[in-house]
Amino acid sequence: MTQPRNAQDIKNHIEGQRDQIFTQLRQIVSFNSVHSDPSLIDAYTGAAGWVRGALTDAGLTVTEHPAGDGTTNFIGTRTGSPDAPTVLLYSHFDVVPAGDPSLWSADPFTLTERETEHGVRWYGRGAADCKGNLVMHLAALRAVDAAGGTPLNLIYVVEGSEEMGGSALNALIHEQPELFDADVLLIADSGNTAAGTPTLTTTLRGGGQITVTVNTLHAAVHSGQYGGAAPDAVASLVRILDSLRDEHGRTTIDGVDSSAVWEGAPYDPQAFRTDAGILDGVEIMGAGENPGTLLWARPAVTVTGFTSTPVAEALNAVPATASAKLNLRVPSGLDSNDVAAKLKQHLIDHAPWGAKVSVVVDDINQPFSTDVTGPALSALAECLSAAYGDRPTVTTGSGGSIPLCTELTELNPAAELALYGVEEPLSVIHSADESVDPHEIRDIATAEALFLLNYPG
């Protein structure tokens, strides 16, 4: 007998899956599936095998698509009615490195349940980004089956190299576009503005990776003998980097418009302070402008790495060379190639004392925006609201980049794309003690199941 298809019944069913969801998440989190580290190939292969088995167990016909770089992607399909829309689900199983294990409260590859001031949370690398979304999709599919199934045609894409740019999946999209032909694209690799607030993400920043190197001397020279007159490469690079921010810390790149204002819901400054972990007494950048404007409407440059002589190896010498890695973020409305080119010229033009500057630009990707007013996303917004006790679904921007969104919408220009998921600020994705709120898995899965059962109505 077909079961009721209302939000509360679906939520109750998924709540009843809690132990199964925890077990699945514990299993997939146990694999340190960083695809870019050859020493972790066994863990990566183990995670891939788990994904293959989980998709098969979910009743999907699974194909595996290995790439030359050792990564693999999976596509699971389920055929519905010939005249029904096709819905594509997405998540990824690779993770970023866990980093220093001493910064974690427990082993990052053992899913740990802990009671916190914010309620129960599950801790582990990938618990939210994006293995939590992977098991969320599986929970939603089980709820759909329990309610009698859906006539929709389903494609479930599980990527294995998203954290390193997703070049293998992008190549597959271009080589076999028919595998990704869909009417609705449900990309679960984002999350709510806060736990308990249903959210759809409407914009993503594009960007790129920039490496800048400064050379001033043939070799380091004695600071007592030459310091003060010999040009210091580190000091030169510091001055160049300082030119990328105004007195209020806002990013400035010569020739790039940095005056846009975020028109969506503002990001509460106090919430931002808490979410970002800003120390007491330290100012938010922007001289009082809303954080959402700096995050979602303007370009940003972050120094993610700096190389010179390590402090522990410091000598009394004037440095001859210094390098920095910069992460560029570009908002919707600007072209990443153009901004990266202007950033490169800015770095060269701001070199003091005739210092020799070289700049390498890598991994350019374009910003993304989506319209949430179409029939599918309007229906999904209603499902999200219903899953969260009729709380209104809000929209937000994201400072992150997901090149896949642009690839899929270029392939399917008439398709609607939704970006959402179980990640929220307390998840601190990519950091130590990454975690997920199990209620977020339950409620996002409820909304997704409700959509799959009732769309197009």
C-alpha positions as CSV (number, residue, x, y, z in Angstrom):
1,M,0.0,0.0,0.0
2,T,1.2,3.5,-0.9
3,Q,2.1,5.4,2.3
4,P,1.1,9.1,2.9
5,R,3.3,11.6,1.1
6,N,3.2,14.5,3.6
7,A,6.2,16.0,5.2
8,Q,5.6,14.7,8.7
9,D,5.2,11.1,7.7
10,I,8.3,11.3,5.5
11,K,10.3,12.9,8.4
12,N,9.1,10.2,10.8
13,H,10.3,7.5,8.3
14,I,13.7,9.1,7.9
15,E,14.0,9.6,11.7
16,G,13.4,5.9,11.9
17,Q,16.5,5.5,9.7
18,R,18.7,7.3,12.1
19,D,20.8,4.3,13.1
20,Q,21.2,3.3,9.4
21,I,22.2,6.8,8.4
22,F,24.8,6.9,11.2
23,T,26.2,3.5,10.2
24,Q,26.5,4.5,6.6
25,L,28.1,7.8,7.4
26,R,30.5,6.1,9.9
27,Q,31.5,3.6,7.2
28,I,32.2,6.2,4.4
29,V,33.9,8.6,6.8
30,S,36.3,5.9,7.9
31,F,38.0,6.1,4.5
32,N,40.5,9.0,4.2
33,S,39.5,9.5,0.6
34,V,41.9,12.3,-0.5
35,H,42.3,11.5,-4.1
36,S,45.4,13.6,-4.7
37,D,47.7,11.7,-2.3
38,P,49.2,8.5,-3.8
39,S,49.9,7.2,-0.3
40,L,46.1,7.1,0.4
41,I,45.2,5.1,-2.7
42,D,43.9,2.2,-0.6
43,A,41.6,4.4,1.4
44,Y,40.4,6.1,-1.8
45,T,39.8,2.8,-3.5
46,G,37.9,1.5,-0.4
47,A,35.7,4.6,-0.4
48,A,34.9,4.1,-4.1
49,G,34.0,0.5,-3.5
50,W,31.7,1.6,-0.7
51,V,30.0,4.1,-3.0
52,R,29.5,1.5,-5.7
53,G,27.9,-0.9,-3.2
54,A,25.7,1.7,-1.6
55,L,24.3,2.9,-5.0
56,T,23.6,-0.7,-6.0
57,D,21.9,-1.4,-2.7
58,A,19.7,1.7,-3.4
59,G,18.3,0.0,-6.5
60,L,20.3,2.0,-9.0
61,T,22.0,0.7,-12.1
62,V,25.6,1.7,-11.5
63,T,28.3,2.6,-14.0
64,E,31.8,3.4,-12.9
65,H,33.9,6.0,-14.9
66,P,37.6,5.8,-13.9
67,A,39.9,8.6,-15.1
68,G,43.6,8.6,-16.0
69,D,44.5,10.4,-12.8
70,G,43.4,7.5,-10.7
71,T,40.1,9.1,-9.7
72,T,36.7,7.6,-10.4
73,N,33.1,8.9,-10.7
74,F,29.9,6.9,-10.4
75,I,26.5,7.3,-12.1
76,G,23.5,5.5,-10.8
77,T,20.3,5.5,-12.8
78,R,16.7,4.4,-12.2
79,T,14.2,4.5,-15.1
80,G,10.8,6.0,-14.4
81,S,7.9,6.8,-16.7
82,P,8.9,7.7,-20.3
83,D,7.1,11.0,-20.2
84,A,8.3,12.0,-16.7
85,P,11.0,14.5,-16.0
86,T,14.6,13.4,-15.3
87,V,16.1,14.5,-12.0
88,L,19.8,14.5,-11.4
89,L,21.1,14.1,-7.8
90,Y,24.8,15.0,-7.0
91,S,27.3,14.6,-4.1
92,H,31.0,13.7,-3.9
93,F,32.9,11.2,-1.8
94,D,36.4,12.7,-1.8
95,V,37.6,14.9,1.0
96,V,40.2,17.5,1.8
97,P,43.1,16.4,4.0
98,A,42.3,16.3,7.7
99,G,45.5,18.2,8.6
100,D,47.1,18.1,12.0
101,P,45.3,15.3,14.0
102,S,46.2,17.1,17.3
103,L,43.7,19.8,16.3
104,W,40.8,17.3,16.3
105,S,39.0,16.3,19.4
106,A,38.9,12.7,18.2
107,D,40.1,10.6,15.3
108,P,38.9,12.4,12.1
109,F,38.1,9.1,10.4
110,T,36.0,7.7,13.2
111,L,32.5,9.2,13.2
112,T,31.9,10.4,16.7
113,E,28.6,11.6,18.2
114,R,28.8,14.3,20.8
115,E,26.3,16.4,22.7
116,T,27.2,20.1,22.4
117,E,25.6,23.4,23.4
118,H,23.9,23.3,19.9
119,G,22.6,19.8,20.3
120,V,23.9,16.4,19.1
121,R,26.5,16.6,16.3
122,W,28.4,13.9,14.4
123,Y,32.1,14.6,13.9
124,G,34.5,13.4,11.3
125,R,36.3,14.5,8.1
126,G,33.6,14.7,5.4
127,A,30.7,14.3,7.8
128,A,29.2,17.4,6.2
129,D,31.3,18.0,3.0
130,C,30.2,16.0,1.3
131,K,29.7,12.5,2.7
132,G,26.8,13.7,4.8
133,N,25.1,14.8,1.6
134,L,25.8,11.4,0.0
135,V,24.0,9.5,2.8
136,M,21.3,12.1,2.8
137,H,20.5,11.3,-0.8
138,L,20.4,7.6,0.1
139,A,18.0,8.2,3.0
140,A,15.7,10.2,0.8
141,L,15.6,7.4,-1.8
142,R,14.7,4.9,0.9
143,A,11.9,7.2,2.0
144,V,10.7,7.5,-1.6
145,D,10.6,3.7,-2.0
146,A,8.8,3.3,1.3
147,A,6.1,5.8,0.1
148,G,5.5,3.9,-3.1
149,G,8.2,5.2,-5.4
150,T,8.3,8.0,-7.9
151,P,7.6,8.1,-11.6
152,L,10.6,10.5,-12.1
153,N,13.7,9.2,-14.0
154,L,16.6,9.5,-11.6
155,I,20.4,10.0,-12.2
156,Y,22.6,10.0,-9.1
157,V,26.1,11.3,-9.8
158,V,28.8,10.7,-7.1
159,E,32.0,12.5,-7.9
160,G,35.5,11.4,-6.7
161,S,37.6,14.5,-7.3
162,E,35.5,17.6,-6.5
163,E,37.9,18.9,-3.9
164,M,40.7,19.2,-6.4
165,G,38.7,20.9,-9.1
166,G,36.7,18.0,-10.6
167,S,38.5,17.9,-13.9
168,A,37.8,14.2,-14.4
169,L,34.0,14.7,-14.1
170,N,34.2,17.8,-16.3
171,A,35.9,15.8,-19.0
172,L,33.2,13.1,-18.7
173,I,30.5,15.7,-19.1
174,H,32.0,16.8,-22.3
175,E,32.8,13.3,-23.6
176,Q,29.4,11.7,-22.8
177,P,26.9,14.6,-22.2
178,E,24.0,12.2,-22.6
179,L,24.8,10.7,-19.2
180,F,23.9,14.1,-17.6
181,D,20.8,15.0,-19.6
182,A,18.3,16.1,-17.0
183,D,15.4,18.6,-16.4
184,V,16.2,19.3,-12.7
185,L,19.6,19.3,-11.1
186,L,19.7,18.8,-7.3
187,I,23.3,19.6,-6.2
188,A,23.8,18.7,-2.6
189,D,27.1,20.4,-1.8
190,S,26.0,23.5,0.2
191,G,23.7,24.1,3.1
192,N,21.6,26.3,5.3
193,T,22.5,29.8,6.5
194,A,22.0,28.3,10.0
195,A,20.9,24.9,11.3
196,G,17.1,24.8,11.1
197,T,16.7,27.5,8.4
198,P,15.8,26.0,5.0
199,T,18.0,27.7,2.4
200,L,18.6,27.7,-1.3
201,T,22.0,29.0,-2.6
202,T,21.6,31.3,-5.6
203,T,25.1,32.4,-6.4
204,L,28.6,31.0,-6.2
205,R,31.9,32.8,-6.7
206,G,34.3,31.6,-9.3
207,G,38.0,32.2,-9.1
208,G,41.4,30.7,-9.5
209,Q,44.8,30.0,-7.9
210,I,47.6,32.5,-8.2
211,T,51.3,31.9,-7.4
212,V,53.4,35.0,-7.1
213,T,57.2,34.8,-6.7
214,V,59.5,37.8,-6.0
215,N,63.3,37.7,-6.6
216,T,65.7,40.5,-5.6
217,L,69.1,38.9,-5.2
218,H,71.2,36.2,-6.8
219,A,71.4,34.6,-3.4
220,A,70.7,35.5,0.3
221,V,73.4,37.8,1.7
222,H,74.6,38.5,5.3
223,S,72.2,41.0,6.9
224,G,74.9,42.6,9.0
225,Q,77.0,43.2,5.9
226,Y,74.3,44.1,3.4
227,G,71.0,44.5,5.3
228,G,69.4,48.0,4.9
229,A,70.6,48.5,1.4
230,A,70.2,45.1,-0.2
231,P,66.6,44.7,-1.4
232,D,64.7,42.2,0.8
233,A,62.4,39.9,-1.3
234,V,60.1,39.2,1.7
235,A,59.6,42.9,2.4
236,S,58.9,43.4,-1.3
237,L,56.3,40.7,-1.4
238,V,54.7,42.0,1.7
239,R,54.3,45.4,0.1
240,I,52.8,43.8,-3.0
241,L,50.3,41.8,-1.0
242,D,49.4,44.8,1.2
243,S,48.4,46.7,-2.0
244,L,45.5,44.3,-2.4
245,R,43.6,45.7,0.5
246,D,42.4,49.2,1.4
247,E,42.6,50.6,4.9
248,H,39.4,48.8,5.9
249,G,40.7,45.4,4.7
250,R,38.5,45.4,1.5
251,T,40.1,43.7,-1.5
252,T,41.2,46.1,-4.2
253,I,42.5,45.0,-7.6
254,D,43.5,47.7,-10.1
255,G,40.9,47.9,-12.9
256,V,38.3,45.7,-11.2
257,D,35.0,47.0,-9.9
258,S,34.8,46.4,-6.2
259,S,31.7,48.5,-5.4
260,A,28.8,46.1,-5.9
261,V,26.4,45.5,-3.0
262,W,24.7,42.3,-2.1
263,E,21.0,42.7,-2.8
264,G,19.8,39.5,-1.0
265,A,19.2,38.9,2.6
266,P,22.0,40.4,4.7
267,Y,24.4,38.3,6.7
268,D,24.0,39.3,10.4
269,P,27.4,40.6,11.5
270,Q,27.3,39.0,14.9
271,A,26.4,35.7,13.4
272,F,29.2,36.1,10.9
273,R,31.7,36.8,13.8
274,T,30.6,33.6,15.4
275,D,30.5,31.5,12.2
276,A,34.0,32.7,11.2
277,G,35.5,32.4,14.7
278,I,36.7,36.0,14.8
279,L,38.6,36.8,18.0
280,D,37.3,39.4,20.4
281,G,38.4,42.9,19.5
282,V,39.3,42.0,15.9
283,E,37.2,43.8,13.3
284,I,35.2,42.4,10.4
285,M,36.6,43.7,7.2
286,G,34.7,46.4,5.4
287,A,34.2,49.4,7.8
288,G,30.7,48.5,8.6
289,E,29.5,47.1,5.2
290,N,27.5,44.0,5.5
291,P,29.6,40.8,5.4
292,G,27.3,39.5,2.6
293,T,28.5,42.2,0.3
294,L,32.1,41.3,0.8
295,L,31.4,37.6,0.5
296,W,29.0,37.3,-2.4
297,A,29.1,40.6,-4.4
298,R,32.8,41.5,-4.6
299,P,36.0,39.8,-5.6
300,A,38.3,38.7,-2.8
301,V,41.9,37.6,-2.6
302,T,43.2,35.4,0.3
303,V,46.8,34.6,1.0
304,T,46.6,30.9,1.5
305,G,50.4,30.2,1.6
306,F,53.6,32.0,2.1
307,T,57.2,30.7,1.5
308,S,60.5,32.2,2.6
309,T,62.9,31.0,5.3
310,P,61.1,29.1,8.0
311,V,61.4,30.7,11.5
312,A,63.1,27.6,12.9
313,E,65.7,27.9,10.2
314,A,66.2,31.7,10.2
315,L,69.6,33.0,9.4
316,N,71.0,36.5,9.7
317,A,70.5,37.0,5.9
318,V,68.6,39.2,3.6
319,P,66.1,36.9,1.7
320,A,66.7,36.7,-2.0
321,T,63.3,35.1,-2.9
322,A,59.8,34.8,-1.5
323,S,56.5,33.3,-2.8
324,A,52.9,33.4,-1.9
325,K,49.8,31.4,-3.0
326,L,46.7,33.5,-3.5
327,N,43.2,32.2,-3.7
328,L,41.0,34.5,-6.0
329,R,37.2,34.6,-5.6
330,V,35.1,36.2,-8.3
331,P,31.4,37.1,-7.8
332,S,28.6,36.5,-10.3
333,G,28.6,39.3,-12.9
334,L,32.4,39.4,-13.4
335,D,34.5,37.2,-15.6
336,S,37.1,35.1,-13.8
337,N,39.6,35.2,-16.6
338,D,39.5,39.0,-16.8
339,V,39.8,39.4,-13.0
340,A,42.7,37.0,-12.8
341,A,44.5,38.8,-15.7
342,K,44.1,42.1,-13.9
343,L,45.2,40.6,-10.6
344,K,48.4,39.3,-12.3
345,Q,49.1,42.8,-13.7
346,H,48.4,44.4,-10.4
347,L,50.9,42.2,-8.7
348,I,53.5,43.1,-11.3
349,D,52.8,46.8,-11.2
350,H,53.0,47.1,-7.4
351,A,56.4,45.6,-7.1
352,P,58.7,48.0,-5.2
353,W,62.4,48.7,-5.9
354,G,62.3,47.1,-9.3
355,A,61.9,43.6,-7.7
356,K,61.5,40.8,-10.3
357,V,58.0,39.3,-10.1
358,S,56.6,36.2,-11.8
359,V,53.0,35.2,-11.6
360,V,51.4,31.9,-12.5
361,V,47.6,31.6,-12.8
362,D,45.9,28.1,-12.5
363,D,42.5,26.5,-12.0
364,I,40.3,29.3,-13.3
365,N,36.6,28.7,-13.0
366,Q,33.6,31.0,-13.6
367,P,31.1,32.3,-11.1
368,F,27.6,30.9,-11.1
369,S,24.1,32.1,-10.4
370,T,20.7,30.4,-10.6
371,D,17.1,31.4,-10.8
372,V,15.0,30.0,-8.0
373,T,11.7,31.2,-9.4
374,G,11.1,28.3,-11.8
375,P,8.5,25.6,-11.2
376,A,10.9,23.0,-9.9
377,L,12.8,25.2,-7.6
378,S,9.7,26.8,-6.4
379,A,8.3,23.4,-5.6
380,L,11.6,22.4,-3.8
381,A,11.5,25.6,-1.7
382,E,8.0,24.6,-0.6
383,C,9.3,21.1,0.3
384,L,12.1,22.6,2.3
385,S,9.7,24.8,4.1
386,A,7.4,21.9,4.9
387,A,10.4,19.8,6.1
388,Y,11.4,22.5,8.5
389,G,8.0,23.0,10.1
390,D,6.7,25.6,7.6
391,R,9.6,28.0,8.2
392,P,10.1,30.1,5.0
393,T,12.9,29.0,2.7
394,V,15.5,31.8,2.4
395,T,18.0,32.4,-0.3
396,T,21.7,33.1,0.1
397,G,25.0,33.4,-1.7
398,S,28.1,31.3,-1.3
399,G,31.7,32.4,-1.4
400,G,32.7,28.9,-2.5
401,S,33.2,27.6,-6.1
402,I,31.5,24.5,-7.6
403,P,32.5,24.5,-11.3
404,L,30.2,21.6,-11.9
405,C,27.2,23.9,-11.6
406,T,28.3,25.9,-14.6
407,E,29.2,22.8,-16.6
408,L,25.8,21.2,-16.0
409,T,23.8,24.3,-16.8
410,E,25.7,24.9,-20.0
411,L,24.9,21.3,-21.0
412,N,21.3,21.6,-19.9
413,P,20.4,25.3,-20.5
414,A,16.6,24.7,-19.9
415,A,17.2,22.8,-16.7
416,E,16.7,24.2,-13.2
417,L,19.5,23.8,-10.8
418,A,19.1,23.8,-7.0
419,L,22.1,24.1,-4.6
420,Y,21.4,23.1,-1.0
421,G,22.5,20.4,1.5
422,V,23.4,19.5,5.0
423,E,26.4,21.9,5.5
424,E,25.8,24.9,7.7
425,P,28.2,27.3,9.5
426,L,28.7,25.1,12.6
427,S,29.9,22.3,10.3
428,V,33.2,24.2,9.8
429,I,33.9,22.2,6.6
430,H,37.6,21.9,5.6
431,S,38.6,22.5,9.2
432,A,39.4,20.4,12.2
433,D,36.4,19.0,14.0
434,E,34.2,19.1,11.0
435,S,30.7,18.0,11.9
436,V,27.1,17.6,10.8
437,D,23.8,18.1,12.7
438,P,21.9,14.8,12.2
439,H,18.7,16.8,12.1
440,E,20.0,18.6,9.0
441,I,20.4,15.2,7.3
442,R,16.9,14.2,8.3
443,D,15.2,17.4,7.3
444,I,17.1,17.9,4.0
445,A,16.4,14.3,3.1
446,T,12.7,14.9,4.0
447,A,12.5,17.8,1.7
448,E,14.2,15.9,-1.1
449,A,12.0,12.9,-0.7
450,L,8.9,15.1,-0.7
451,F,10.0,16.7,-3.9
452,L,10.8,13.4,-5.6
453,L,7.4,12.0,-4.6
454,N,5.3,15.0,-5.6
455,Y,7.0,16.8,-8.5
456,P,5.7,17.9,-11.0
457,G,2.4,17.5,-9.2
